[in-house]
């Protein structure tokens, strides 16, 4: 077996808030290989977002370790963590988080500019990525001029901007109606077939069923981890 892309070992995350401690993750372990398409499911409050944030180095665990492509995330200082997120992780959120004053194309070029790619190259790559997510011809639209599903497609193109090792998505269909959600599921399927590694947190049974593996959390622990749904 080759090295897993993501290695999670005994991860704990306890939040301290006003003297009360909330154990959001209580010892989570699993591996994810390059090219996998994994859904993380479980009831609201079971720790899904906390786990995703830890995988993407947006948050640090209070116990255990996370390695991505052989790097122990705990060894990254703030600068290195920022660089890691920019180069290695593509984030997709429920509420899209696009920049409202920027066009679709500009939203997608933003992470490439931060990574130091030249203007010509980033415009060309952003146009390609928008076409890949089904938005050819929408380059100049601002988020408010796009439907929810189209905005999420822009966010997915942005997540792919720097060729990340993994795309982490938190409830990507949570704001979309069923029909648009189904289109998003089809898009994730295409990305999976193209070799993109996907880890998707979701309540959406249709999306969870589309993933090739499902990890179920309950009260901060993995209660099931297996193929299909
Ligand atoms: P999910 O995404 O599965 O709904 P979360 O990971 O958001 O769950 O939250 C897991 C638990 O941690 C919940 O009990 C939640 O209230 C708590 N929690 C999440 N974020 C914070 C925070 N920043 N401060 C304190 N408690 C938090
Ligand atoms: Mg959540």
CSV table of C-alpha atoms and ligand atoms in Angstrom, one decimal:
chain,number,residue,atom,x,y,z
A,1,UNK,CA,0.0,0.0,0.0
A,2,UNK,CA,1.2,3.5,-0.8
A,3,UNK,CA,1.2,6.3,1.8
A,4,UNK,CA,-2.3,7.6,2.4
A,5,UNK,CA,-2.8,11.2,1.4
A,6,UNK,CA,-4.5,12.0,4.7
A,7,UNK,CA,-3.7,10.3,7.9
A,8,UNK,CA,-5.8,11.1,10.9
A,9,UNK,CA,-4.8,9.6,14.3
A,10,UNK,CA,-6.7,9.9,17.6
A,11,UNK,CA,-7.7,13.4,16.8
A,12,UNK,CA,-9.4,15.3,19.6
A,13,UNK,CA,-10.7,18.8,19.6
A,14,UNK,CA,-12.1,20.3,22.7
A,15,UNK,CA,-13.6,23.8,22.7
A,16,UNK,CA,-13.4,25.9,25.9
A,17,UNK,CA,-16.1,28.5,26.0
A,18,UNK,CA,-17.0,30.5,29.1
A,19,UNK,CA,-15.5,27.9,31.4
A,20,UNK,CA,-17.4,25.1,29.7
A,21,UNK,CA,-15.5,22.5,27.7
A,22,UNK,CA,-17.2,21.0,24.7
A,23,UNK,CA,-15.5,17.8,23.3
A,24,UNK,CA,-16.3,18.1,19.6
A,25,UNK,CA,-13.9,15.3,18.5
A,26,UNK,CA,-13.1,12.5,20.9
A,27,UNK,CA,-10.4,10.3,19.2
A,28,UNK,CA,-11.0,10.1,15.4
A,29,UNK,CA,-8.8,8.0,13.2
A,30,UNK,CA,-8.9,7.1,9.5
A,31,UNK,CA,-6.8,7.3,6.3
A,32,UNK,CA,-7.8,8.7,3.0
A,33,UNK,CA,-6.0,7.7,-0.2
A,34,UNK,CA,-5.4,10.0,-3.2
A,35,UNK,CA,-8.4,9.9,-5.5
A,36,UNK,CA,-11.0,8.8,-2.9
A,37,UNK,CA,-14.4,10.3,-2.7
A,38,UNK,CA,-15.5,10.3,0.9
A,39,UNK,CA,-18.7,11.6,2.6
A,40,UNK,CA,-18.6,12.5,6.3
A,41,UNK,CA,-22.1,12.4,7.8
A,42,UNK,CA,-23.8,12.4,11.1
A,43,UNK,CA,-26.2,14.6,13.1
A,44,UNK,CA,-25.9,18.3,13.5
A,45,UNK,CA,-23.3,18.9,16.3
A,46,UNK,CA,-21.5,15.6,15.9
A,47,UNK,CA,-18.2,17.3,14.9
A,48,UNK,CA,-18.2,17.2,11.1
A,49,UNK,CA,-17.2,20.8,10.5
A,50,UNK,CA,-14.7,20.7,13.3
A,51,UNK,CA,-13.1,17.6,11.6
A,52,UNK,CA,-13.1,19.3,8.2
A,53,UNK,CA,-11.5,22.4,9.6
A,54,UNK,CA,-8.8,20.3,11.2
A,55,UNK,CA,-8.1,18.4,7.9
A,56,UNK,CA,-7.7,21.8,6.1
A,57,UNK,CA,-5.5,23.4,8.8
A,58,UNK,CA,-8.1,26.0,9.5
A,59,UNK,CA,-8.1,24.7,13.1
A,60,UNK,CA,-5.6,22.7,15.2
A,61,UNK,CA,-6.6,19.6,17.1
A,62,UNK,CA,-6.1,19.6,20.9
A,63,UNK,CA,-5.0,16.0,20.7
A,64,UNK,CA,-3.8,13.4,18.1
A,65,UNK,CA,-2.2,14.2,14.8
A,66,UNK,CA,-3.2,14.9,11.2
A,67,UNK,CA,-0.8,14.3,8.3
A,68,UNK,CA,-1.4,15.4,4.7
A,69,UNK,CA,0.9,14.2,2.0
A,70,UNK,CA,3.4,13.2,4.7
A,71,UNK,CA,3.4,16.6,6.5
A,72,UNK,CA,2.3,16.6,10.1
A,73,UNK,CA,0.1,19.7,10.2
A,74,UNK,CA,1.2,20.5,13.8
A,75,UNK,CA,4.7,21.3,12.5
A,76,UNK,CA,3.4,24.2,10.3
A,77,UNK,CA,3.7,27.7,11.7
A,78,UNK,CA,1.1,30.2,10.7
A,79,UNK,CA,2.8,31.2,7.5
A,80,UNK,CA,3.4,27.6,6.4
A,81,UNK,CA,-0.2,26.7,7.3
A,82,UNK,CA,-1.4,29.6,5.1
A,83,UNK,CA,0.8,28.4,2.3
A,84,UNK,CA,-0.4,24.8,2.8
A,85,UNK,CA,-4.1,25.8,2.6
A,86,UNK,CA,-3.5,27.9,-0.5
A,87,UNK,CA,-1.5,25.2,-2.4
A,88,UNK,CA,-2.9,21.9,-1.1
A,89,UNK,CA,-6.5,22.4,-0.1
A,90,UNK,CA,-9.5,23.5,-2.0
A,91,UNK,CA,-12.4,24.6,0.3
A,92,UNK,CA,-16.0,24.7,-0.6
A,93,UNK,CA,-18.5,26.0,1.9
A,94,UNK,CA,-22.3,25.9,2.2
A,95,UNK,CA,-22.6,29.7,1.7
A,96,UNK,CA,-20.2,29.9,-1.2
A,97,UNK,CA,-18.2,32.9,0.3
A,98,UNK,CA,-17.6,34.5,-3.1
A,99,UNK,CA,-16.3,38.1,-3.2
A,100,UNK,CA,-19.4,40.1,-4.2
A,101,UNK,CA,-17.6,42.9,-6.1
A,102,UNK,CA,-15.6,40.5,-8.2
A,103,UNK,CA,-16.6,38.7,-11.4
A,104,UNK,CA,-16.8,34.9,-11.5
A,105,UNK,CA,-13.4,34.9,-13.3
A,106,UNK,CA,-11.8,37.2,-10.8
A,107,UNK,CA,-13.1,35.1,-7.9
A,108,UNK,CA,-11.4,32.1,-9.4
A,109,UNK,CA,-8.1,33.9,-10.2
A,110,UNK,CA,-7.8,35.2,-6.6
A,111,UNK,CA,-6.1,32.2,-5.1
A,112,UNK,CA,-3.8,31.9,-8.1
A,113,UNK,CA,-2.7,35.6,-7.7
A,114,UNK,CA,-2.0,34.8,-4.0
A,115,UNK,CA,0.1,31.8,-5.2
A,116,UNK,CA,2.1,34.1,-7.5
A,117,UNK,CA,0.8,33.1,-10.9
A,118,UNK,CA,1.0,35.8,-13.6
A,119,UNK,CA,-2.2,37.6,-14.8
A,120,UNK,CA,-2.3,36.0,-18.3
A,121,UNK,CA,-1.9,32.5,-17.0
A,122,UNK,CA,-4.4,32.9,-14.3
A,123,UNK,CA,-7.1,34.4,-16.6
A,124,UNK,CA,-6.6,31.5,-19.0
A,125,UNK,CA,-6.7,28.9,-16.2
A,126,UNK,CA,-9.8,30.5,-14.5
A,127,UNK,CA,-11.7,30.5,-17.8
A,128,UNK,CA,-10.8,26.8,-18.3
A,129,UNK,CA,-11.9,26.0,-14.7
A,130,UNK,CA,-15.2,27.8,-15.2
A,131,UNK,CA,-15.8,25.9,-18.4
A,132,UNK,CA,-15.0,22.7,-16.5
A,133,UNK,CA,-17.7,23.4,-13.9
A,134,UNK,CA,-20.2,24.3,-16.7
A,135,UNK,CA,-20.0,28.1,-16.5
A,136,UNK,CA,-18.5,29.0,-19.9
A,137,UNK,CA,-19.9,32.3,-20.9
A,138,UNK,CA,-20.5,33.4,-17.2
A,139,UNK,CA,-16.9,34.8,-16.6
A,140,UNK,CA,-18.0,38.4,-16.2
A,141,UNK,CA,-21.0,37.8,-14.0
A,142,UNK,CA,-20.8,38.9,-10.4
A,143,UNK,CA,-22.1,36.5,-7.7
A,144,UNK,CA,-25.4,38.4,-7.4
A,145,UNK,CA,-26.0,37.9,-11.1
A,146,UNK,CA,-25.7,34.1,-10.7
A,147,UNK,CA,-28.1,31.5,-9.3
A,148,UNK,CA,-27.1,29.7,-6.1
A,149,UNK,CA,-26.1,26.6,-8.1
A,150,UNK,CA,-23.9,28.7,-10.4
A,151,UNK,CA,-22.3,30.5,-7.4
A,152,UNK,CA,-21.4,27.1,-5.9
A,153,UNK,CA,-19.9,26.1,-9.3
A,154,UNK,CA,-17.7,29.3,-9.1
A,155,UNK,CA,-16.7,28.3,-5.6
A,156,UNK,CA,-15.8,24.8,-6.8
A,157,UNK,CA,-13.7,26.3,-9.7
A,158,UNK,CA,-12.0,28.5,-7.1
A,159,UNK,CA,-11.3,25.5,-4.9
A,160,UNK,CA,-9.5,23.9,-7.9
A,161,UNK,CA,-7.6,27.0,-8.8
A,162,UNK,CA,-4.1,25.9,-7.5
A,163,UNK,CA,-4.5,22.2,-8.2
A,164,UNK,CA,-5.1,21.2,-4.6
A,165,UNK,CA,-4.3,17.7,-3.3
A,166,UNK,CA,-7.8,17.5,-1.8
A,167,UNK,CA,-11.1,19.4,-2.0
A,168,UNK,CA,-12.9,19.7,1.3
A,169,UNK,CA,-16.5,20.7,1.1
A,170,UNK,CA,-18.8,21.5,4.1
A,171,UNK,CA,-22.5,21.0,3.2
A,172,UNK,CA,-22.0,22.1,-0.4
A,173,UNK,CA,-25.6,21.4,-1.3
A,174,UNK,CA,-27.0,22.8,1.9
A,175,UNK,CA,-28.3,26.1,0.3
A,176,UNK,CA,-29.5,24.5,-2.9
A,177,UNK,CA,-32.8,23.1,-3.9
A,178,UNK,CA,-33.0,19.4,-4.8
A,179,UNK,CA,-32.7,19.8,-8.5
A,180,UNK,CA,-29.6,22.1,-8.2
A,181,UNK,CA,-28.2,19.8,-5.6
A,182,UNK,CA,-28.5,16.9,-8.0
A,183,UNK,CA,-26.5,18.9,-10.6
A,184,UNK,CA,-23.9,19.5,-7.9
A,185,UNK,CA,-23.7,15.8,-7.2
A,186,UNK,CA,-23.2,15.1,-10.9
A,187,UNK,CA,-20.4,17.7,-10.9
A,188,UNK,CA,-18.6,16.1,-7.9
A,189,UNK,CA,-18.9,12.7,-9.7
A,190,UNK,CA,-17.2,14.1,-12.7
A,191,UNK,CA,-14.4,15.6,-10.6
A,192,UNK,CA,-14.0,12.2,-8.9
A,193,UNK,CA,-13.7,10.5,-12.2
A,194,UNK,CA,-11.1,13.0,-13.2
A,195,UNK,CA,-9.1,12.0,-10.1
A,196,UNK,CA,-9.8,14.8,-7.7
A,197,UNK,CA,-9.7,13.7,-4.1
A,198,UNK,CA,-13.0,14.8,-2.4
A,199,UNK,CA,-14.0,14.9,1.2
A,200,UNK,CA,-17.5,16.1,1.6
A,201,UNK,CA,-19.4,16.8,4.9
A,202,UNK,CA,-23.1,16.5,4.3
A,203,UNK,CA,-26.6,16.0,5.6
A,204,UNK,CA,-27.8,15.3,2.1
A,205,UNK,CA,-28.5,11.6,1.7
A,206,UNK,CA,-28.3,11.8,-2.1
A,207,UNK,CA,-24.8,13.4,-1.9
A,208,UNK,CA,-23.7,10.9,0.8
A,209,UNK,CA,-24.9,8.0,-1.4
A,210,UNK,CA,-22.9,9.3,-4.4
A,211,UNK,CA,-19.6,9.2,-2.5
A,212,UNK,CA,-17.7,5.9,-2.7
A,213,UNK,CA,-17.1,5.8,1.1
A,214,UNK,CA,-19.0,7.1,4.1
A,215,UNK,CA,-17.6,7.9,7.5
A,216,UNK,CA,-20.3,8.4,10.1
A,217,UNK,CA,-19.6,10.5,13.2
A,218,UNK,CA,-21.6,10.4,16.4
A,219,UNK,CA,-20.7,12.6,19.4
A,220,UNK,CA,-17.2,13.2,18.0
A,221,UNK,CA,-16.4,9.6,17.3
A,222,UNK,CA,-16.4,7.5,14.1
A,223,UNK,CA,-19.2,4.9,14.4
A,224,UNK,CA,-19.0,3.5,10.9
A,225,UNK,CA,-16.6,3.8,8.0
A,226,UNK,CA,-17.3,1.8,4.8
A,227,UNK,CA,-17.9,1.6,1.2
A,228,UNK,CA,-21.2,2.9,-0.3
A,229,UNK,CA,-24.0,4.1,1.9
B,1,LIG,P1,-21.4,19.7,12.9
B,1,LIG,O1,-20.6,20.3,11.8
B,1,LIG,O2,-21.4,18.2,12.8
B,1,LIG,O3,-22.8,20.2,13.0
B,1,LIG,P2,-19.5,21.0,14.6
B,1,LIG,O4,-18.2,20.5,14.3
B,1,LIG,O5,-19.9,22.4,14.1
B,1,LIG,O6,-20.7,20.0,14.3
B,1,LIG,O7,-19.7,21.1,16.2
B,1,LIG,C1,-19.4,20.1,17.1
B,1,LIG,C2,-19.6,20.5,18.5
B,1,LIG,O8,-18.6,21.5,18.9
B,1,LIG,C3,-21.0,21.1,18.8
B,1,LIG,O9,-21.4,20.7,20.1
B,1,LIG,C4,-20.7,22.6,18.7
B,1,LIG,O10,-21.6,23.3,19.5
B,1,LIG,C5,-19.3,22.7,19.3
B,1,LIG,N1,-18.5,23.8,18.7
B,1,LIG,C6,-18.3,24.0,17.3
B,1,LIG,N2,-17.5,25.1,17.1
B,1,LIG,C7,-17.3,25.6,18.4
B,1,LIG,C8,-16.6,26.8,18.8
B,1,LIG,N3,-16.0,27.6,18.0
B,1,LIG,N4,-16.7,27.1,20.2
B,1,LIG,C9,-17.3,26.2,21.0
B,1,LIG,N5,-18.0,25.1,20.7
B,1,LIG,C10,-18.0,24.8,19.3
B,2,LIG,MG1,-21.2,21.7,10.4
